[in-house]
Short mmCIF file of C-alpha atoms in Angstrom, two decimals:
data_model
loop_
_atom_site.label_atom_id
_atom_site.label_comp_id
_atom_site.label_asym_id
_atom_site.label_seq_id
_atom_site.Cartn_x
_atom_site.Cartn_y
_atom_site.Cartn_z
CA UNK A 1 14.08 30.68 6.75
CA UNK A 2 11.51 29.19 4.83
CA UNK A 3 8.04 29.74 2.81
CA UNK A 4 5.86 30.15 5.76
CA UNK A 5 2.26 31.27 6.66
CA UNK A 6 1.53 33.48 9.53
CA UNK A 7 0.41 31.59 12.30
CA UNK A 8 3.21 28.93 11.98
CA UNK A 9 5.55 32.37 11.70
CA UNK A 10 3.69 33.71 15.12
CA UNK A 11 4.44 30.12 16.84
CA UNK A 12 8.34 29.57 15.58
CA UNK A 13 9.25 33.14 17.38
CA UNK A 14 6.79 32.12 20.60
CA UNK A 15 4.56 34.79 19.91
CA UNK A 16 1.68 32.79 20.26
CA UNK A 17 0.66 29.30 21.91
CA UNK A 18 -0.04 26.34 19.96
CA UNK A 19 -3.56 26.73 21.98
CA UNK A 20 -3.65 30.22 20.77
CA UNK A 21 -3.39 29.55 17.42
CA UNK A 22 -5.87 26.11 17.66
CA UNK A 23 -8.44 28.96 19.27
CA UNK A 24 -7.97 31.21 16.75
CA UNK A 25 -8.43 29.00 13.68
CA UNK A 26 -11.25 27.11 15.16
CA UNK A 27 -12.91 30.73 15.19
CA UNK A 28 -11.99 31.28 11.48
CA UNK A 29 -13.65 28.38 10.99
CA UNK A 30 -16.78 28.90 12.66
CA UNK A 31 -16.99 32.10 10.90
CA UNK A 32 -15.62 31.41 7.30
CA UNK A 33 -18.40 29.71 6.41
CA UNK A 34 -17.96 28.07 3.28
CA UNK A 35 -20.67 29.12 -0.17
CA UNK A 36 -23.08 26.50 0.65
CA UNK A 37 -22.98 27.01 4.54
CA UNK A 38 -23.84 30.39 3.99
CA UNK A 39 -26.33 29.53 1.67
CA UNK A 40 -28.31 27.64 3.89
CA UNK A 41 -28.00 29.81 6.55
CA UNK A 42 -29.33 32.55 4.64
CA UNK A 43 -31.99 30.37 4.27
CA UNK A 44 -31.20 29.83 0.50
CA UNK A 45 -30.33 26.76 0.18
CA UNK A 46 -31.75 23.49 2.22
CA UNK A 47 -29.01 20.46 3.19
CA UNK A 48 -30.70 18.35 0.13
CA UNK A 49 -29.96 20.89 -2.07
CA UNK A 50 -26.21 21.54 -1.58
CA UNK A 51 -26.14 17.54 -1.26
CA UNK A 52 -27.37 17.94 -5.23
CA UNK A 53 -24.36 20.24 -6.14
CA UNK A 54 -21.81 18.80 -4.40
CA UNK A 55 -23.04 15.59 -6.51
CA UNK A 56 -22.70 17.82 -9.31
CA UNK A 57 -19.40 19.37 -8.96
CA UNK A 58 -18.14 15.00 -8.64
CA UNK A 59 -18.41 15.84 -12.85
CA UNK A 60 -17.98 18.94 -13.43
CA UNK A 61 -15.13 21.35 -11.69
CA UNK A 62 -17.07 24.83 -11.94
CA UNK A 63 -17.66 26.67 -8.59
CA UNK A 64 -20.49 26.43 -5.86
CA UNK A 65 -22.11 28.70 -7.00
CA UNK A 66 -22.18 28.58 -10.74
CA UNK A 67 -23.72 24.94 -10.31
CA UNK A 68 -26.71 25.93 -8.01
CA UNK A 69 -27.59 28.76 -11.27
CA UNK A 70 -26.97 25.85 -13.65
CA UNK A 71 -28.93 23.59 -12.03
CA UNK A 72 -31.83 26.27 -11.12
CA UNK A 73 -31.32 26.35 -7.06
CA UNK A 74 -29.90 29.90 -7.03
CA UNK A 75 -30.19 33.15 -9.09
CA UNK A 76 -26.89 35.31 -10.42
CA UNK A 77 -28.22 37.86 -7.93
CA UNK A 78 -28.38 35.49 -4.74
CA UNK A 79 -25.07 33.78 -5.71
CA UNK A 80 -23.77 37.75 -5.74
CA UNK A 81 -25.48 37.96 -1.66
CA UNK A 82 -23.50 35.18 -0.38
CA UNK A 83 -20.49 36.15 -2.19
CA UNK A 84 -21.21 39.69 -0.62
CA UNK A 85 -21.78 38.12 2.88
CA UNK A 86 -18.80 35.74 2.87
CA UNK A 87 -16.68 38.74 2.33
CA UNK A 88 -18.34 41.05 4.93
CA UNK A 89 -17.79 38.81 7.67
CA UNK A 90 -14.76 36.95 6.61
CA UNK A 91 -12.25 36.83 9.35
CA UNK A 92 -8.50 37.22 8.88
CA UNK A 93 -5.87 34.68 10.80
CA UNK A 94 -4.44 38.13 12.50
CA UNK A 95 -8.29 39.49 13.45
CA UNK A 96 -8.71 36.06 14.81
CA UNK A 97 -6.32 36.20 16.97
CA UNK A 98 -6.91 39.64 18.55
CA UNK A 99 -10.39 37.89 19.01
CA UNK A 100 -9.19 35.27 21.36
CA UNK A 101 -7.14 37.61 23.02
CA UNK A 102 -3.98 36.15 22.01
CA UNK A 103 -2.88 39.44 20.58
CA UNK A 104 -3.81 43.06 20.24
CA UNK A 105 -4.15 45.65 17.64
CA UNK A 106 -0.37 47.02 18.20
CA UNK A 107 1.21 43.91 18.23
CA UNK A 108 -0.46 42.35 15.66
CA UNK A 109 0.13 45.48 13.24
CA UNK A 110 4.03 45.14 14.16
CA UNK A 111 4.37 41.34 13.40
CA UNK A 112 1.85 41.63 10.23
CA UNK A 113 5.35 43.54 9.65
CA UNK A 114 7.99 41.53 11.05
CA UNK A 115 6.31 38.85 9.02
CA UNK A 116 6.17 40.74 5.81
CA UNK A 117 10.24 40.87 6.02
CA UNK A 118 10.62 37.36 7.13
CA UNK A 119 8.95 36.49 3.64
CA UNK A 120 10.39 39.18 1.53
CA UNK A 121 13.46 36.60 0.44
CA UNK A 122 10.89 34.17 -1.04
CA UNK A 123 8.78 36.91 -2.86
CA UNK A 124 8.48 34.83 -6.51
CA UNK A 125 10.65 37.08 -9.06
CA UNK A 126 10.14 36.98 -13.03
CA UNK A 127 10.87 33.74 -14.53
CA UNK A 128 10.09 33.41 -18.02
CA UNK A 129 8.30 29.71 -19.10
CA UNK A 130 7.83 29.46 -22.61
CA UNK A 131 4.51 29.79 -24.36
CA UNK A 132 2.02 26.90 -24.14
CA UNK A 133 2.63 25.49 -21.33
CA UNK A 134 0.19 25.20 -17.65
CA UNK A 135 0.21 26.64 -14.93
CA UNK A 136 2.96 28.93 -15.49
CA UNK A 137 2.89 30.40 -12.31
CA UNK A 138 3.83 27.21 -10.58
CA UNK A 139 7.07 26.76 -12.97
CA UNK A 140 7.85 30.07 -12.31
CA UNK A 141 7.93 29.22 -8.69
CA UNK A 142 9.85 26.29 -8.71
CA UNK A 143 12.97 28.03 -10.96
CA UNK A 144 13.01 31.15 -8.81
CA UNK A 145 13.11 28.52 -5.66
CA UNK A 146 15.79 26.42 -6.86
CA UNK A 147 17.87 29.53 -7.43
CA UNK A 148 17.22 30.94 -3.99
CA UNK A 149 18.30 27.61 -2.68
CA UNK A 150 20.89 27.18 -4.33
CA UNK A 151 22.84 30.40 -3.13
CA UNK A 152 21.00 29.25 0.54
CA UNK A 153 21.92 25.67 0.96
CA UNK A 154 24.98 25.67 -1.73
CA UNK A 155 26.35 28.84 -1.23
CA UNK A 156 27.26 28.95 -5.03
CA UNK A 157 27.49 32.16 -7.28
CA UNK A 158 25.55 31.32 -10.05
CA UNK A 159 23.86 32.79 -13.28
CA UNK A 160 20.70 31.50 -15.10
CA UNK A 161 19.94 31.11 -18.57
CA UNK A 162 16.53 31.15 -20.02
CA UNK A 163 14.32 27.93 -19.85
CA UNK A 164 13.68 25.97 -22.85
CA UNK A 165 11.76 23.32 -24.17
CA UNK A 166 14.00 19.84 -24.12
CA UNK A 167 13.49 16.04 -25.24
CA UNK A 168 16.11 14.97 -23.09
CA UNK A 169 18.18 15.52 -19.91
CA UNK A 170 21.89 15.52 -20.38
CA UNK A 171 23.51 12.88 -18.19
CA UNK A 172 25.81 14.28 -14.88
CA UNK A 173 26.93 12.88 -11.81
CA UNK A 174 23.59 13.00 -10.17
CA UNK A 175 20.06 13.56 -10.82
CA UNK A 176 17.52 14.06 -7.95
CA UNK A 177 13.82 13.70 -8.58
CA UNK A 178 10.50 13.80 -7.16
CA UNK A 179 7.02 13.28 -8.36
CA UNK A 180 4.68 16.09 -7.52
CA UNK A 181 0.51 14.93 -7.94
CA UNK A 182 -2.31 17.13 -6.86
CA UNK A 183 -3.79 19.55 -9.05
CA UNK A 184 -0.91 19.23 -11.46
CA UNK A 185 1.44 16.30 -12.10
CA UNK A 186 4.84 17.01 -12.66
CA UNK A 187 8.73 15.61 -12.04
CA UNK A 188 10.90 18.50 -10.33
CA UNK A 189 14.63 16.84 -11.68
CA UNK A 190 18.20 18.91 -9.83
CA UNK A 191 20.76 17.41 -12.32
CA UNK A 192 24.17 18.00 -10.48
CA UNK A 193 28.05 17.40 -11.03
CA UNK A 194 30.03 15.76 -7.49
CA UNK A 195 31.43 19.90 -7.17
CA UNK A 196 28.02 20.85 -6.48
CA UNK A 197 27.13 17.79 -4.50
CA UNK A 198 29.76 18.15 -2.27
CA UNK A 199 29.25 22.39 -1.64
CA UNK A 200 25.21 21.19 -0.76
CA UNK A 201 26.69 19.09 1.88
CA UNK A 202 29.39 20.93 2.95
CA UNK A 203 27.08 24.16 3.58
CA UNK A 204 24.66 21.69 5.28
CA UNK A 205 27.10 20.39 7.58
CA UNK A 206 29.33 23.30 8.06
CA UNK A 207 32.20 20.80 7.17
CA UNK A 208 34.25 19.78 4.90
CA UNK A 209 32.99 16.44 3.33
CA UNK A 210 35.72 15.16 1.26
CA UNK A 211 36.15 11.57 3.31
CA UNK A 212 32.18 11.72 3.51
CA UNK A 213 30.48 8.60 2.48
CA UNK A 214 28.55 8.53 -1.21
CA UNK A 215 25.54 7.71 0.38
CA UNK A 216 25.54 10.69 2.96
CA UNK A 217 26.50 13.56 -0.20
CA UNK A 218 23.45 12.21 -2.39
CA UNK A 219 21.02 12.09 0.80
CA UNK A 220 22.18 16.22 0.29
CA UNK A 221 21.18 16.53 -3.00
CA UNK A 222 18.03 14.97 -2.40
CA UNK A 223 17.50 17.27 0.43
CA UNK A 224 18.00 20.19 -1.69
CA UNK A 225 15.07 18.86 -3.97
CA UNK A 226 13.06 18.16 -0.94
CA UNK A 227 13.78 21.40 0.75
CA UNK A 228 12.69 23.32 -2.80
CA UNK A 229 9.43 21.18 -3.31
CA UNK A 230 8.24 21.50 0.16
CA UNK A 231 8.27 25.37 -0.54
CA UNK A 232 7.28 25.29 -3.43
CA UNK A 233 3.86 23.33 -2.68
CA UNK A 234 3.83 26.11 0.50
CA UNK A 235 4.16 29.07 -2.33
CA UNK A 236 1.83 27.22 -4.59
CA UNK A 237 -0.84 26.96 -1.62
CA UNK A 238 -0.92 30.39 -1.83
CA UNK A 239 -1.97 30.16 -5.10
CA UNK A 240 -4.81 27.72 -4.76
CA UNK A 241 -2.60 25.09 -5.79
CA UNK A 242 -2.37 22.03 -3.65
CA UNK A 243 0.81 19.38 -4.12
CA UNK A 244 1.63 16.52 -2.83
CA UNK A 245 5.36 15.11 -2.72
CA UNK A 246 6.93 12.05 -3.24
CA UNK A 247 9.77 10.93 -1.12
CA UNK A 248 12.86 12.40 -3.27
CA UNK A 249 14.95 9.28 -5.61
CA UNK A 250 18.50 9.53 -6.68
CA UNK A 251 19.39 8.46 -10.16
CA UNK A 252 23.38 7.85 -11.35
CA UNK A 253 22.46 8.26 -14.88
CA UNK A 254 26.20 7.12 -16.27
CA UNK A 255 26.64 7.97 -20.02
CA UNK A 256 22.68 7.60 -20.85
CA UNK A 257 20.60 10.65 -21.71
CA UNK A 258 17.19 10.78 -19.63
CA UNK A 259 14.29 10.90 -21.96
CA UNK A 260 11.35 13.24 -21.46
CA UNK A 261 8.51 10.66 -21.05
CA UNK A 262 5.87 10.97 -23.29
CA UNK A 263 2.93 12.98 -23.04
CA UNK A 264 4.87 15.83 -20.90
CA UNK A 265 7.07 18.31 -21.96
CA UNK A 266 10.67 18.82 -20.72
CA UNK A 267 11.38 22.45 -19.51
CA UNK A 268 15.17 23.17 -18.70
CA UNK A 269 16.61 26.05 -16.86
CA UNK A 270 20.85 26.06 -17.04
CA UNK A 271 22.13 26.87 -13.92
CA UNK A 272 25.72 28.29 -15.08
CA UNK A 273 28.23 27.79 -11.78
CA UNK A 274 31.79 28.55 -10.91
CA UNK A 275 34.96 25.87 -11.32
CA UNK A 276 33.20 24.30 -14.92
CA UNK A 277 30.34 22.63 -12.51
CA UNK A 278 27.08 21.64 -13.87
CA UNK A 279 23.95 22.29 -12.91
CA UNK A 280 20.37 22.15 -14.06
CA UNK A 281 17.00 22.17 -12.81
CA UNK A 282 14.55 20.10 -15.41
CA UNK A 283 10.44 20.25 -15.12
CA UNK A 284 8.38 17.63 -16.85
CA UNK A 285 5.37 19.07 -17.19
CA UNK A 286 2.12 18.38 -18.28
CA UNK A 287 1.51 20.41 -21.61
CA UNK B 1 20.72 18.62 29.72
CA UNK B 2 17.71 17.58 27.63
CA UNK B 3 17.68 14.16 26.00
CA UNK B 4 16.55 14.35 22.29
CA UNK B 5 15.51 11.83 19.77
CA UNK B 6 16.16 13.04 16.29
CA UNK B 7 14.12 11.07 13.69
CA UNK B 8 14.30 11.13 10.16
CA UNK B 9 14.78 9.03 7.22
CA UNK B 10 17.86 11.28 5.64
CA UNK B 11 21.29 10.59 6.88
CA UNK B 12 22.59 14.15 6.44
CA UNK B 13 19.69 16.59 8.00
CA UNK B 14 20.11 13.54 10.92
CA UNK B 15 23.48 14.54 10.98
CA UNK B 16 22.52 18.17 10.70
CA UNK B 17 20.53 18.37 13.65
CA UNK B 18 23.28 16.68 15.54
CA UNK B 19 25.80 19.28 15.24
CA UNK B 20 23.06 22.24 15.73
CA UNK B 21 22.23 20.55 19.10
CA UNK B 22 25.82 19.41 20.11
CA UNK B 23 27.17 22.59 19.60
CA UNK B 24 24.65 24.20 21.85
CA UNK B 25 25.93 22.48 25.22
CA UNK B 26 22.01 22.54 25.83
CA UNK B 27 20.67 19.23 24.38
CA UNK B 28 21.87 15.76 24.35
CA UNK B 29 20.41 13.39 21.04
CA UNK B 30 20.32 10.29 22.82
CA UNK B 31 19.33 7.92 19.80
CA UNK B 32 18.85 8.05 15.57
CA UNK B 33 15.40 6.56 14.30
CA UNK B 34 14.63 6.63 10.43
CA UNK B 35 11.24 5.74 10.02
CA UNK B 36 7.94 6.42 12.65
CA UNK B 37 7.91 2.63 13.74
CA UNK B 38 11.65 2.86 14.81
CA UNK B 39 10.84 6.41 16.53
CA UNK B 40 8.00 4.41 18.47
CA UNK B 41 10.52 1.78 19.97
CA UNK B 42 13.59 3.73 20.29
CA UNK B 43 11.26 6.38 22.50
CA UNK B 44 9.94 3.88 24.75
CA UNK B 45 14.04 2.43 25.08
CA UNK B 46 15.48 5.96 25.74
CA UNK B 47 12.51 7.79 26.95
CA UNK B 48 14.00 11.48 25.94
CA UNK B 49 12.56 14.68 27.11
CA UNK B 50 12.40 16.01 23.18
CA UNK B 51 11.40 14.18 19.50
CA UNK B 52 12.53 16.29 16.62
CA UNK B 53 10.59 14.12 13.78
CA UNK B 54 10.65 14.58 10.26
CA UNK B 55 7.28 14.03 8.34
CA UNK B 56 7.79 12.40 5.22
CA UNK B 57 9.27 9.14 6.07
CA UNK B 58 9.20 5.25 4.09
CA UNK B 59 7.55 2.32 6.79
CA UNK B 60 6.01 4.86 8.86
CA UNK B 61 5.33 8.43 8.56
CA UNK B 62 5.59 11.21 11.43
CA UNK B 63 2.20 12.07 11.44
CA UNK B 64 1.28 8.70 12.07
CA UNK B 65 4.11 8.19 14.64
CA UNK B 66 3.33 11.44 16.30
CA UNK B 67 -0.24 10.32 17.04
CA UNK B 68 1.12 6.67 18.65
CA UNK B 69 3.32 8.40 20.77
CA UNK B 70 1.33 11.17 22.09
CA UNK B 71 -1.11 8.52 22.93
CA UNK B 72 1.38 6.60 25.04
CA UNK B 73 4.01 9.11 26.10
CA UNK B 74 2.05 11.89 27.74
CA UNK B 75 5.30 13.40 28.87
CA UNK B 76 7.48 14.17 25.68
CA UNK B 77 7.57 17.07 23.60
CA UNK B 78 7.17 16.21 20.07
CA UNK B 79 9.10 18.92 17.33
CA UNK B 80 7.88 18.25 13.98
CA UNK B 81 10.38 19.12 11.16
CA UNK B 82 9.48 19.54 7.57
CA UNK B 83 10.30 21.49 4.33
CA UNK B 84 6.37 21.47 4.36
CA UNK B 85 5.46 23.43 6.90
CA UNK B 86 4.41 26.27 4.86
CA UNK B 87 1.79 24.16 3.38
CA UNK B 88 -1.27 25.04 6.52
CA UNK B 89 -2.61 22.22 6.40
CA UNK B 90 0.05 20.05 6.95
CA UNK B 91 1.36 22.48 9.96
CA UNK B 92 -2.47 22.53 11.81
CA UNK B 93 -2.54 18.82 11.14
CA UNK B 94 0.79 17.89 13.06
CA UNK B 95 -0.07 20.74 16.24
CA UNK B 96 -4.25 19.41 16.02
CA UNK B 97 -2.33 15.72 16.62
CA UNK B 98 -0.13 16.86 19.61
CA UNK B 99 2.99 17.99 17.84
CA UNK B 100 4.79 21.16 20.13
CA UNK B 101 5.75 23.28 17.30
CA UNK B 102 6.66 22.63 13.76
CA UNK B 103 10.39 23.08 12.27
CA UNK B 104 11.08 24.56 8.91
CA UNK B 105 13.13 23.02 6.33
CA UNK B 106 16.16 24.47 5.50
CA UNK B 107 16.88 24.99 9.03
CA UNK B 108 18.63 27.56 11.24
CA UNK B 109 20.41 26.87 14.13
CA UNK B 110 19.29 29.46 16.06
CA UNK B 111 15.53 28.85 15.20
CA UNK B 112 15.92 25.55 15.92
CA UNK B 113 17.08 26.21 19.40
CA UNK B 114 14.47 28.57 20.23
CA UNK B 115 12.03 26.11 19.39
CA UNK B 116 13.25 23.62 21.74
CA UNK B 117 14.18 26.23 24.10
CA UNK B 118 10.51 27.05 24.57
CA UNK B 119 9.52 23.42 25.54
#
């Protein structure tokens, strides 16, 4: 179980083929034609002229659209028409694949559903992030993930405390990181004492793990980060949010405090578990 | 039973997919690559019927291994497995390349054998 979209949901169960699908989204394609393909084929717009605003948008991030006004190619009322006829004949994954015949109306409407359920575990609940900071959402995200994985891959009871704003992460037994770049820059840190080490691996596994080499119980904990980031750029991509993941490092941090660096702030959510284990999840963030 | 090539970089989801097929009686994993370039030689030595191929991966990734393979190994069925596959993108990039079907991360066993199953 995992953050998924629908046509990789319709392919795990063999639903659909892998051709299928390929037909399906080269449709959507063909179809969802992007603000400055529709322009010009509404005969708005000529290819040197959306060549001048994607030139444009190189220094400044507004939308399609709001460039071509700027720049006097389009009116407010013709950017509204192909806003208007993008969404008219916009074609939905499912719709796409009734299309190519790779479903029909009844089926589709009963694994629309199926689907629906399969995702209900990884529907984002309240997390509270503390005033100030971007992108909220995405922090949000990434607490409520780590949670859910936690009682998935750990199998640990736990309760949470509310994030706050930290200049340091306490030292424990081991710290897993990874860099996330993209449309936001960020360090996802899973600070974790050898109790909760070991219960990753063991639930991994299905085996006890107490003879189990050092290097095979951190390679879980770094799995646990890479499991939650992987989702979380999935959920994010919902979002509009696009992340990209470093491979995940382990850090043995001893005695020594890890600073926040500079120029990010440090956003820590305790993780409170059974048997006097530690665990936290730590965000540095850009503010 | 069906010969399978796990590859991936991390000793313990290695070790994970190991038991899930094992304990199937259905699949055999014939050899252990951790990187793409190792996947390429160790497939050409052992010449399974199944790859089960993580994507992120140091020396070479599985994306980029995936499209050597495909192009030299008409015959084997490549699984991709990924806590990514969520992300659309990088799922229609690894089936557009060749890849079978794509494997979530965390996995379950059962999943994981109906994937292979349908190969």
């Amino acid at each position: 179980m995992a953050v998924k979209f629908f046509g990789q949901f319709l392919v795990e169960k063999g639903l659909v083929s892998r051709e299928q699908l390929l037909a399906a989204l080269d449709l959507q394609k063909a179809t969802n034609l992007k603000f400055g393909e529709m322009a010009l084929k509404m005969g708005l717009l000529t290819e040197d002229q959306i060549i001048r605003v994607h030139n444009a948008q190189h220094s400044d991030d507004q939308r399609f659209g709001d460039i071509a006004v700027r720049i006097g190619l389009l009116t407010e009322a013709q950017v509204q028409e192909v806003l208007g006829r993008q969404q008219d004949t916009y074609i939905y994954l499912g719709a796409a694949l009734v299309a190519v015949a790779a479903l029909d109306e009844e089926s589709l409407a009963a694994h629309l559903e199926a689907f629906k359920l399969d995702q209900e575990p990884y529907v984002v609940e309240t997390v509270e992030i503390p005033a100030g900071v971007s992108h909220p959402q995405v922090w949000e995200a990434a607490a409520d993930l780590t949670y859910k994985m936690l009682t998935r891959l750990a199998n640990l009871p736990y309760r949470k405390e509310q994030c706050t704003i930290v200049t340091q992460v306490e030292p424990n037994d081991i710290i897993a990181r990874m860099e996330l770049s993209g449309t936001l820059q960020a360090t996802y840190l899973f600070s974790a004492s050898s109790g909760v080490r070991a219960a990753i691996a063991r639930t991994m596994l299905r085996e006890e793990v107490d003879n189990s080499p050092e290097e095979l119980l951190d390679d879980a904990v770094m799995e646990f980060v890479n499991v939650v980031c992987g989702n979380l750029a999935a959920k994010v991509a919902q979002f509009g949010q696009k992340i990209q993941l470093a491979p995940p490092e382990a850090i043995h941090p001893g005695n020594e405090p890890l600073p926040v660096p500079v120029g990010r702030i440090g956003l820590q959510f305790p993780i409170h578990v059974v048997n006097g284990e530690e665990v936290a999840l730590v965000l540095f963030v850009e503010p | 039973m069906k010969k399978v090539l796990l590859v991936d970089d991390s000793l313990i989801v290695a070790r994970q997919l190991q038991k899930i097929l094992d304990e199937s009686g259905e699949f055999s994993v014939c050899a252990h690559a951790k990187n793409g370039l190792e996947a390429i030689k160790l497939n050409q030595e052992h010449n399974p019927d199944i790859i089960c191929m993580d994507m992120n991966m140091p020396v070479m990734d599985g994306l980029t291994a995936l499209r050597t393979i495909v192009s030299l190994d008409t015959e084997v069925k490549v699984v991709m497995a990924t806590s990514l596959s969520g992300v659309g993108d990088k799922f229609m990039e690894a089936m557009k390349l060749g890849a079978r079907n794509v494997m979530s991360k965390p996995f379950e066993a059962e999943t994981v054998l109906n994937i292979l199953r349908q190969l």
